[in-house]
Coordinates of C-alpha atoms and ligand atoms in Angstrom, one line a residue:
M986 CA -18.6 -42.8 -44.9
S987 CA -19.1 -44.9 -47.9
T988 CA -22.1 -45.9 -50.1
Q989 CA -24.2 -48.6 -48.5
N990 CA -26.9 -50.2 -50.6
G991 CA -27.0 -47.2 -52.9
F992 CA -27.1 -44.8 -49.9
A993 CA -24.3 -42.3 -49.5
P994 CA -25.2 -40.1 -46.5
G995 CA -23.1 -37.1 -47.5
L996 CA -23.2 -38.0 -51.2
E997 CA -19.5 -38.9 -51.1
G998 CA -18.4 -40.5 -54.3
I999 CA -21.6 -39.7 -56.2
V1000 CA -21.1 -37.9 -59.5
A1001 CA -24.1 -35.6 -59.9
A1002 CA -22.9 -33.2 -62.6
E1003 CA -20.5 -33.0 -65.5
T1004 CA -18.6 -29.7 -65.7
Q1005 CA -15.9 -27.9 -67.6
L1006 CA -15.4 -25.4 -64.9
S1007 CA -13.0 -27.0 -62.4
H1008 CA -11.3 -30.3 -61.7
V1009 CA -10.4 -31.3 -58.2
D1010 CA -8.1 -34.2 -57.6
G1011 CA -8.2 -34.7 -53.8
L1012 CA -5.4 -37.4 -53.7
K1013 CA -2.9 -35.5 -55.8
G1014 CA -3.9 -32.1 -54.4
E1015 CA -4.6 -30.6 -57.8
L1016 CA -7.1 -28.0 -58.9
V1017 CA -7.6 -27.0 -62.5
I1018 CA -9.9 -24.1 -63.3
A1019 CA -11.4 -24.2 -66.9
G1020 CA -8.2 -25.8 -68.1
F1021 CA -5.7 -23.8 -66.2
P1022 CA -3.7 -25.1 -63.2
L1023 CA -4.8 -23.0 -60.3
A1024 CA -1.3 -21.5 -59.5
K1025 CA -1.0 -20.2 -63.1
L1026 CA -4.5 -18.6 -63.2
A1027 CA -4.7 -17.2 -59.7
A1028 CA -1.6 -15.2 -59.6
N1029 CA -2.0 -13.7 -63.1
A1030 CA -5.6 -13.1 -64.0
A1031 CA -7.7 -10.1 -63.3
F1032 CA -10.8 -11.3 -61.5
E1033 CA -12.9 -10.1 -64.5
E1034 CA -10.7 -12.3 -66.8
T1035 CA -11.6 -15.3 -64.6
V1036 CA -15.3 -14.4 -64.7
F1037 CA -15.1 -14.3 -68.5
L1038 CA -13.2 -17.6 -68.7
L1039 CA -15.7 -19.4 -66.6
W1040 CA -18.7 -18.0 -68.4
H1041 CA -17.4 -18.4 -72.0
G1042 CA -14.8 -21.2 -71.7
R1043 CA -11.9 -19.1 -73.0
L1044 CA -9.9 -16.1 -72.0
P1045 CA -11.2 -12.7 -73.2
T1046 CA -9.5 -10.5 -75.8
K1047 CA -8.4 -7.1 -74.6
T1048 CA -11.6 -5.5 -76.0
E1049 CA -13.9 -8.2 -74.4
L1050 CA -12.1 -7.7 -71.1
N1051 CA -12.5 -3.9 -71.1
D1052 CA -16.2 -4.3 -72.1
L1053 CA -16.9 -6.7 -69.2
K1054 CA -15.0 -4.4 -66.8
N1055 CA -17.1 -1.4 -67.9
E1056 CA -20.3 -3.3 -67.8
L1057 CA -19.7 -4.6 -64.3
A1058 CA -18.6 -1.1 -63.1
A1059 CA -21.9 0.4 -64.5
L1060 CA -24.0 -2.2 -62.7
R1061 CA -22.4 -1.7 -59.2
P1062 CA -24.9 0.8 -57.6
L1063 CA -27.6 -0.9 -55.5
P1064 CA -31.4 -0.6 -55.8
T1065 CA -32.8 1.8 -53.1
A1066 CA -34.7 -1.1 -51.5
T1067 CA -31.5 -3.1 -51.1
L1068 CA -29.8 -0.1 -49.5
N1069 CA -32.8 0.4 -47.2
L1070 CA -32.6 -3.2 -46.1
L1071 CA -28.9 -2.9 -45.3
R1072 CA -29.6 0.3 -43.3
A1073 CA -32.2 -1.6 -41.3
A1074 CA -30.0 -4.6 -40.8
A1075 CA -27.0 -2.8 -39.3
P1076 CA -28.6 -1.5 -36.0
A1077 CA -30.3 -4.9 -35.6
Q1078 CA -26.7 -6.4 -35.4
T1079 CA -27.4 -8.7 -38.4
T1080 CA -24.2 -10.6 -39.2
P1081 CA -22.6 -9.6 -42.6
M1082 CA -23.3 -13.1 -44.0
D1083 CA -27.0 -12.9 -43.0
A1084 CA -27.2 -9.3 -44.4
L1085 CA -25.7 -10.5 -47.7
R1086 CA -28.2 -13.4 -47.9
M1087 CA -31.1 -11.0 -47.3
A1088 CA -29.8 -8.3 -49.6
S1089 CA -28.9 -10.7 -52.4
A1090 CA -32.6 -11.8 -52.6
T1091 CA -33.5 -8.2 -53.5
L1092 CA -30.9 -7.8 -56.2
D1093 CA -33.3 -7.9 -59.2
L1094 CA -35.4 -5.1 -57.8
G1095 CA -35.5 -2.2 -60.2
S1096 CA -33.6 -4.0 -63.0
S1097 CA -35.4 -4.9 -66.1
K1098 CA -35.6 -8.6 -66.8
G1099 CA -32.6 -9.3 -69.0
D1100 CA -31.2 -12.5 -70.3
H1101 CA -29.2 -14.8 -68.0
L1102 CA -25.9 -13.3 -68.9
N1103 CA -27.0 -9.8 -68.1
T1104 CA -28.6 -10.9 -64.9
A1105 CA -25.3 -12.7 -64.0
K1106 CA -23.3 -9.5 -64.6
M1107 CA -25.7 -7.5 -62.4
I1108 CA -25.4 -10.1 -59.6
I1109 CA -21.5 -10.2 -59.7
A1110 CA -21.3 -6.4 -59.7
R1111 CA -23.7 -5.9 -56.9
I1112 CA -22.7 -8.6 -54.5
A1113 CA -19.4 -6.8 -53.9
T1114 CA -21.2 -3.5 -53.4
I1115 CA -23.5 -5.1 -50.8
V1116 CA -20.5 -6.5 -48.8
A1117 CA -18.6 -3.2 -48.8
S1118 CA -21.7 -1.1 -48.1
Y1119 CA -22.9 -3.2 -45.2
H1120 CA -19.4 -3.2 -43.7
R1121 CA -19.5 0.7 -43.7
L1122 CA -23.0 0.8 -42.2
R1123 CA -22.0 -1.6 -39.4
Q1124 CA -19.0 0.6 -38.6
G1125 CA -21.4 3.6 -38.4
E1126 CA -19.7 5.2 -41.4
E1127 CA -21.1 6.8 -44.5
L1128 CA -21.4 4.9 -47.7
I1129 CA -18.7 5.3 -50.4
A1130 CA -20.0 5.4 -53.9
P1131 CA -18.4 2.8 -56.3
D1132 CA -15.7 4.2 -58.5
P1133 CA -16.3 3.1 -62.1
N1134 CA -12.7 3.7 -63.0
L1135 CA -11.5 1.0 -60.7
S1136 CA -11.4 -2.8 -61.3
H1137 CA -13.8 -5.1 -59.4
A1138 CA -11.2 -6.0 -56.8
A1139 CA -9.8 -2.5 -56.4
N1140 CA -13.3 -0.9 -56.2
F1141 CA -14.2 -3.4 -53.4
L1142 CA -11.2 -2.4 -51.3
Y1143 CA -11.9 1.3 -52.1
M1144 CA -15.5 1.1 -51.0
L1145 CA -14.5 -0.4 -47.7
T1146 CA -12.0 2.3 -46.8
G1147 CA -12.4 5.3 -49.1
S1148 CA -8.7 5.2 -50.0
P1149 CA -7.4 3.9 -53.3
P1150 CA -5.7 0.5 -52.5
S1151 CA -2.1 -0.2 -53.4
D1152 CA -1.3 -2.4 -56.4
A1153 CA 0.0 -5.1 -54.1
R1154 CA -3.3 -5.2 -52.2
V1155 CA -5.3 -5.3 -55.4
R1156 CA -3.2 -8.2 -56.7
G1157 CA -3.5 -10.0 -53.3
L1158 CA -7.3 -9.7 -53.5
E1159 CA -7.5 -10.8 -57.2
T1160 CA -5.3 -13.8 -56.4
Y1161 CA -7.7 -14.7 -53.6
L1162 CA -10.9 -14.2 -55.6
N1163 CA -9.5 -16.3 -58.5
T1164 CA -8.4 -19.0 -56.0
V1165 CA -11.9 -19.5 -54.6
V1166 CA -13.9 -18.9 -57.8
D1167 CA -14.8 -22.5 -58.3
H1168 CA -14.3 -25.9 -56.7
G1169 CA -16.2 -28.8 -58.2
L1170 CA -19.5 -29.7 -56.7
N1171 CA -19.0 -28.2 -53.3
A1172 CA -22.1 -27.6 -51.0
S1173 CA -23.0 -24.1 -52.1
T1174 CA -22.5 -24.8 -55.8
F1175 CA -24.6 -27.9 -55.5
A1176 CA -27.3 -25.8 -53.8
A1177 CA -27.2 -23.3 -56.7
R1178 CA -27.4 -26.1 -59.3
V1179 CA -30.4 -27.8 -57.5
I1180 CA -32.2 -24.4 -57.4
I1181 CA -31.6 -23.5 -61.0
A1182 CA -32.4 -27.0 -62.2
T1183 CA -36.0 -26.4 -61.2
Q1184 CA -36.1 -23.6 -63.8
S1185 CA -36.0 -21.1 -61.0
D1186 CA -33.9 -17.9 -61.5
L1187 CA -30.3 -16.8 -60.9
V1188 CA -31.0 -14.5 -58.0
S1189 CA -32.7 -17.4 -56.2
A1190 CA -29.8 -19.8 -57.0
V1191 CA -27.2 -17.3 -55.7
T1192 CA -29.2 -16.5 -52.6
G1193 CA -29.5 -20.2 -51.7
A1194 CA -25.8 -20.7 -52.3
I1195 CA -25.0 -17.9 -49.9
G1196 CA -27.0 -19.6 -47.3
A1197 CA -25.1 -22.8 -47.8
L1198 CA -21.7 -21.1 -47.8
K1199 CA -22.4 -19.5 -44.4
G1200 CA -22.0 -22.7 -42.4
P1201 CA -18.7 -23.3 -40.6
L1202 CA -18.2 -26.7 -42.3
H1203 CA -18.1 -24.8 -45.6
G1204 CA -17.2 -21.1 -45.9
G1205 CA -17.6 -20.0 -42.4
A1206 CA -14.2 -21.3 -41.1
P1207 CA -11.6 -18.5 -41.9
G1208 CA -12.7 -16.1 -39.1
P1209 CA -12.4 -18.8 -36.4
A1210 CA -9.1 -20.0 -38.0
L1211 CA -7.6 -16.6 -37.5
D1212 CA -9.1 -16.3 -34.0
T1213 CA -7.2 -19.4 -33.1
V1214 CA -3.9 -17.9 -34.4
F1215 CA -4.5 -14.8 -32.3
E1216 CA -5.5 -16.8 -29.3
I1217 CA -2.3 -18.8 -29.5
G1218 CA -0.4 -15.5 -29.7
S1219 CA 3.2 -16.9 -29.6
A1220 CA 4.7 -20.0 -31.2
D1221 CA 5.6 -21.6 -27.9
R1222 CA 1.9 -21.8 -27.0
A1223 CA 0.7 -23.5 -30.2
E1224 CA 0.9 -27.1 -29.1
A1225 CA -0.8 -26.5 -25.7
V1226 CA -3.7 -24.5 -27.1
L1227 CA -4.4 -26.7 -30.1
Q1228 CA -4.1 -29.9 -28.0
A1229 CA -6.6 -28.5 -25.5
K1230 CA -9.0 -27.8 -28.3
L1231 CA -8.7 -31.4 -29.6
D1232 CA -9.0 -32.8 -26.1
A1233 CA -12.3 -30.7 -25.7
G1234 CA -13.6 -32.4 -28.9
E1235 CA -13.3 -29.2 -31.0
R1236 CA -12.5 -29.2 -34.7
L1237 CA -9.4 -27.2 -35.7
M1238 CA -10.8 -24.6 -38.1
G1239 CA -8.9 -24.5 -41.4
F1240 CA -7.9 -28.2 -41.4
G1241 CA -9.5 -31.2 -43.0
H1242 CA -11.5 -31.5 -46.2
R1243 CA -14.1 -33.8 -47.7
V1244 CA -12.1 -34.2 -50.9
Y1245 CA -8.5 -33.3 -50.3
K1246 CA -6.4 -35.9 -48.5
V1247 CA -3.2 -33.9 -49.0
R1248 CA -2.6 -30.2 -48.6
D1249 CA -5.3 -28.2 -50.4
P1250 CA -3.6 -26.6 -53.4
R1251 CA -5.5 -23.4 -52.7
A1252 CA -3.7 -23.2 -49.3
E1253 CA -0.4 -23.4 -51.3
V1254 CA -1.4 -20.5 -53.6
L1255 CA -2.8 -18.3 -50.8
S1256 CA 0.1 -19.0 -48.5
A1257 CA 2.5 -17.8 -51.2
A1258 CA 0.3 -14.7 -51.9
A1259 CA 0.1 -14.0 -48.2
E1260 CA 3.9 -14.3 -47.7
K1261 CA 4.5 -11.9 -50.6
M1262 CA 2.1 -9.4 -49.2
Y1263 CA 3.2 -9.6 -45.6
R1264 CA 6.8 -9.2 -46.7
A1265 CA 6.0 -6.2 -48.8
D1266 CA 3.8 -4.4 -46.3
G1267 CA 2.6 -6.4 -43.3
D1268 CA 3.4 -8.1 -40.0
M1269 CA 5.8 -10.9 -40.9
A1270 CA 5.8 -12.1 -37.2
L1271 CA 2.1 -12.9 -37.7
Y1272 CA 2.8 -14.8 -40.9
D1273 CA 5.6 -16.8 -39.2
L1274 CA 3.3 -17.6 -36.2
A1275 CA 0.6 -18.8 -38.6
K1276 CA 3.2 -21.2 -40.2
T1277 CA 4.0 -22.6 -36.8
V1278 CA 0.3 -23.0 -36.0
E1279 CA -0.2 -24.8 -39.3
E1280 CA 2.7 -27.2 -38.8
T1281 CA 1.6 -27.9 -35.2
A1282 CA -2.0 -28.5 -36.1
V1283 CA -1.2 -30.9 -38.9
R1284 CA 1.2 -32.8 -36.6
L1285 CA -1.4 -33.0 -33.8
L1286 CA -4.3 -34.0 -36.1
A1287 CA -2.2 -36.9 -37.5
I1288 CA -1.9 -38.2 -33.9
H1289 CA -5.5 -37.3 -33.0
K1290 CA -7.1 -39.0 -36.1
P1291 CA -4.5 -41.4 -37.5
G1292 CA -5.1 -42.3 -41.1
R1293 CA -7.6 -39.5 -41.8
N1294 CA -5.0 -37.2 -43.5
L1295 CA -6.3 -34.0 -42.1
Q1296 CA -4.3 -31.3 -43.8
T1297 CA -4.5 -27.5 -44.2
N1298 CA -7.5 -26.4 -46.2
V1299 CA -8.2 -23.1 -48.1
E1300 CA -9.6 -21.3 -45.1
F1301 CA -6.4 -21.1 -43.0
Y1302 CA -4.5 -19.0 -45.5
T1303 CA -7.6 -17.2 -46.6
A1304 CA -7.8 -15.8 -43.1
L1305 CA -4.2 -14.7 -43.1
L1306 CA -4.3 -13.1 -46.6
L1307 CA -7.6 -11.3 -46.0
H1308 CA -6.4 -10.0 -42.6
G1309 CA -3.3 -8.7 -44.4
L1310 CA -5.5 -6.9 -46.9
G1311 CA -7.0 -5.0 -43.9
L1312 CA -10.3 -6.9 -43.9
E1313 CA -12.2 -7.5 -40.6
T1314 CA -12.8 -11.1 -39.7
D1315 CA -16.5 -10.9 -40.0
I1316 CA -16.4 -10.1 -43.8
F1317 CA -14.0 -13.0 -44.6
T1318 CA -16.9 -15.3 -45.6
P1319 CA -18.8 -12.6 -47.5
T1320 CA -15.6 -11.9 -49.4
F1321 CA -15.4 -15.6 -50.3
A1322 CA -18.9 -15.2 -51.7
I1323 CA -17.8 -12.3 -53.9
G1324 CA -15.4 -14.7 -55.7
R1325 CA -17.5 -17.8 -55.6
T1326 CA -20.5 -16.0 -57.1
A1327 CA -18.8 -16.2 -60.5
G1328 CA -18.5 -20.0 -60.1
W1329 CA -22.1 -20.4 -58.9
L1330 CA -23.4 -18.5 -61.9
A1331 CA -21.2 -20.5 -64.3
H1332 CA -22.5 -23.7 -62.8
C1333 CA -26.0 -22.4 -63.3
F1334 CA -25.3 -21.8 -67.0
E1335 CA -24.1 -25.4 -67.3
Q1336 CA -27.1 -26.7 -65.4
I1337 CA -29.5 -24.6 -67.6
K1338 CA -27.9 -26.2 -70.7
Y1339 CA -28.1 -29.6 -69.2
G1340 CA -31.8 -29.1 -68.4
R1341 CA -32.4 -31.9 -66.0
L1342 CA -34.2 -31.6 -62.6
I1343 CA -32.0 -32.7 -59.8
R1344 CA -34.0 -35.0 -57.7
P1345 CA -32.3 -37.8 -55.7
Q1346 CA -34.2 -40.3 -53.6
S1347 CA -34.5 -40.9 -49.9
R1348 CA -34.9 -44.3 -48.2
Y1349 CA -37.8 -44.4 -45.8
I1350 CA -36.8 -45.8 -42.4
G1351 CA -39.9 -44.7 -40.4
K1352 CA -42.9 -46.8 -39.2
M1353 CA -45.4 -48.1 -41.7
D1354 CA -48.6 -48.9 -39.8
N1355 CA -49.3 -46.3 -37.1
E1356 CA -52.8 -46.2 -35.6
W1357 CA -54.6 -42.9 -35.9
T1358 CA -55.5 -41.4 -32.4
P1359 CA -58.1 -38.7 -32.5
L1360 CA -56.8 -35.4 -31.1
A1361 CA -59.2 -35.5 -28.0
E1362 CA -57.6 -38.8 -26.9
R1363 CA -53.9 -37.8 -27.2
Ligands
LIG2662 N1 -10.3 -30.9 -36.4 C1 -10.4 -32.0 -35.7 N2 -11.0 -33.2 -36.1 C2 -11.4 -33.2 -37.4 C3 -11.2 -32.1 -38.3 C4 -10.6 -30.9 -37.7 N3 -10.5 -29.8 -38.5 N4 -11.7 -32.4 -39.5 C5 -12.2 -33.7 -39.4 N5 -12.0 -34.1 -38.1 C6 -12.3 -35.5 -37.7 C7 -13.8 -35.7 -37.5 O1 -14.2 -35.3 -36.2 C8 -14.0 -37.1 -37.9 O2 -13.7 -37.9 -36.7 P1 -14.6 -39.2 -36.5 O3 -14.5 -40.1 -37.7 O4 -14.0 -39.8 -35.2 O5 -16.0 -38.7 -36.2 C9 -12.9 -37.4 -38.9 O6 -11.9 -36.4 -38.6 C10 -13.3 -37.3 -40.3 O7 -14.1 -36.1 -40.4 P2 -15.4 -36.0 -41.3 O8 -16.3 -35.1 -40.6 O9 -15.9 -37.3 -41.8 O10 -14.8 -35.2 -42.5 P3 -15.7 -34.5 -43.5 O11 -15.1 -34.9 -44.8 O12 -17.1 -34.7 -43.4 O13 -15.4 -33.0 -43.1 C11 -14.7 -30.9 -42.9 C12 -14.7 -32.1 -43.8 C13 -16.2 -30.5 -42.6 C14 -14.1 -29.7 -43.7 C15 -14.0 -31.1 -41.6 O14 -12.6 -31.5 -41.9 C16 -14.0 -29.9 -40.7 O15 -15.0 -29.7 -39.9 N6 -13.0 -29.0 -40.7 C17 -13.0 -27.8 -39.9 C18 -13.8 -26.8 -40.5 C19 -13.2 -26.2 -41.8 O16 -12.0 -25.9 -41.8 N7 -14.1 -25.9 -42.8 C20 -13.7 -25.3 -44.1 C21 -13.7 -26.4 -45.1 S1 -13.0 -25.8 -46.6 C22 -14.4 -25.2 -47.5 O17 -15.4 -25.8 -47.4 C23 -14.2 -24.0 -48.3

């Protein structure tokens, strides 16, 4: 949809912020994170390095990186009230994304009011603890205390299982978290900026962003994308199953993007990371099946919606990579939130500096001269 008389229904093409955090070129299929081409940053940086880069605009020195790692590690334990909430949410069958949204709102309980940077560190550290802890509770398992000697990514995997993860798995998760850390003015980032622009607070901004990320048109697609691969089961069924979905008017999860009209560069990075991991220690047959599903889906979508350029998006290979890391489908989107929280907070810092309330307009299309009917006469 395009702008009509100053009205852009999905705000397409409207520039509502200037940012130094990421540059998305949807026609070339390029993503630059704080000056680094995605492929260079994602596969090399520790997640904490990426956090520092987004928050300070440069890479950390060795000492700065160690300091940040230690600070985040010390902030991991959750307030008792947050844990109690998670313990109550599990038997009520609350989904992990809803539990994350509820729990994130309690994050500043018990922590003294610090400056924005300290609050941001606390949020980053604890979001991962919430996701891992809630997963354990849902499985009916005891909680595992965070290990301050492990990195952010390694500790998250450790808190899910209780076993120290292999280096290959930690690298796989770091690559994923770096890949999804920021992406222009996407829906959840916009939500965070709108909230912080009112001079609200970082916990509110992140909680609102989590609510926006949850929807299947944004971060909620990787679970269903993997379900489709499993439903297809073997390469010879790909065409029939996908065609039936399109005939039934369903959207193929993991394909199409508001901005990218070529293959999402994040799909490229995650597909390479997934291939590496599956080759080293995984089910290569599943990786090969996913490749066939991808090729078939892109081919069928070109016929189904000619001229729309519906290509693979980040979610398709997110699903495969996170599955290869041993994560259950229902924590794919919460794990996305662990990475994107760093971007949300960085955008909040930019918005705070910019200091302008975000307040677009609506065009009234309702009636103007209704007659008032008293209640008794309706
Ligand atoms: N499968 C089938 N048809 C599709 C798909 C798809 N995956 N994506 C778009 N279309 C169709 C739409 O039905 C629409 O058809 P129409 O014009 O006849 O109504 C046309 O292609 C254009 O779609 P829009 O909805 O205008 O595209 P938009 O830019 O609004 O949507 C979106 C992008 C929401 C991502 C869409 O492609 C989609 O629903 N994809 C599946 C869900 C998904 O993978 N979400 C994750 C996105 S990545 C992220 O946010 C992290």
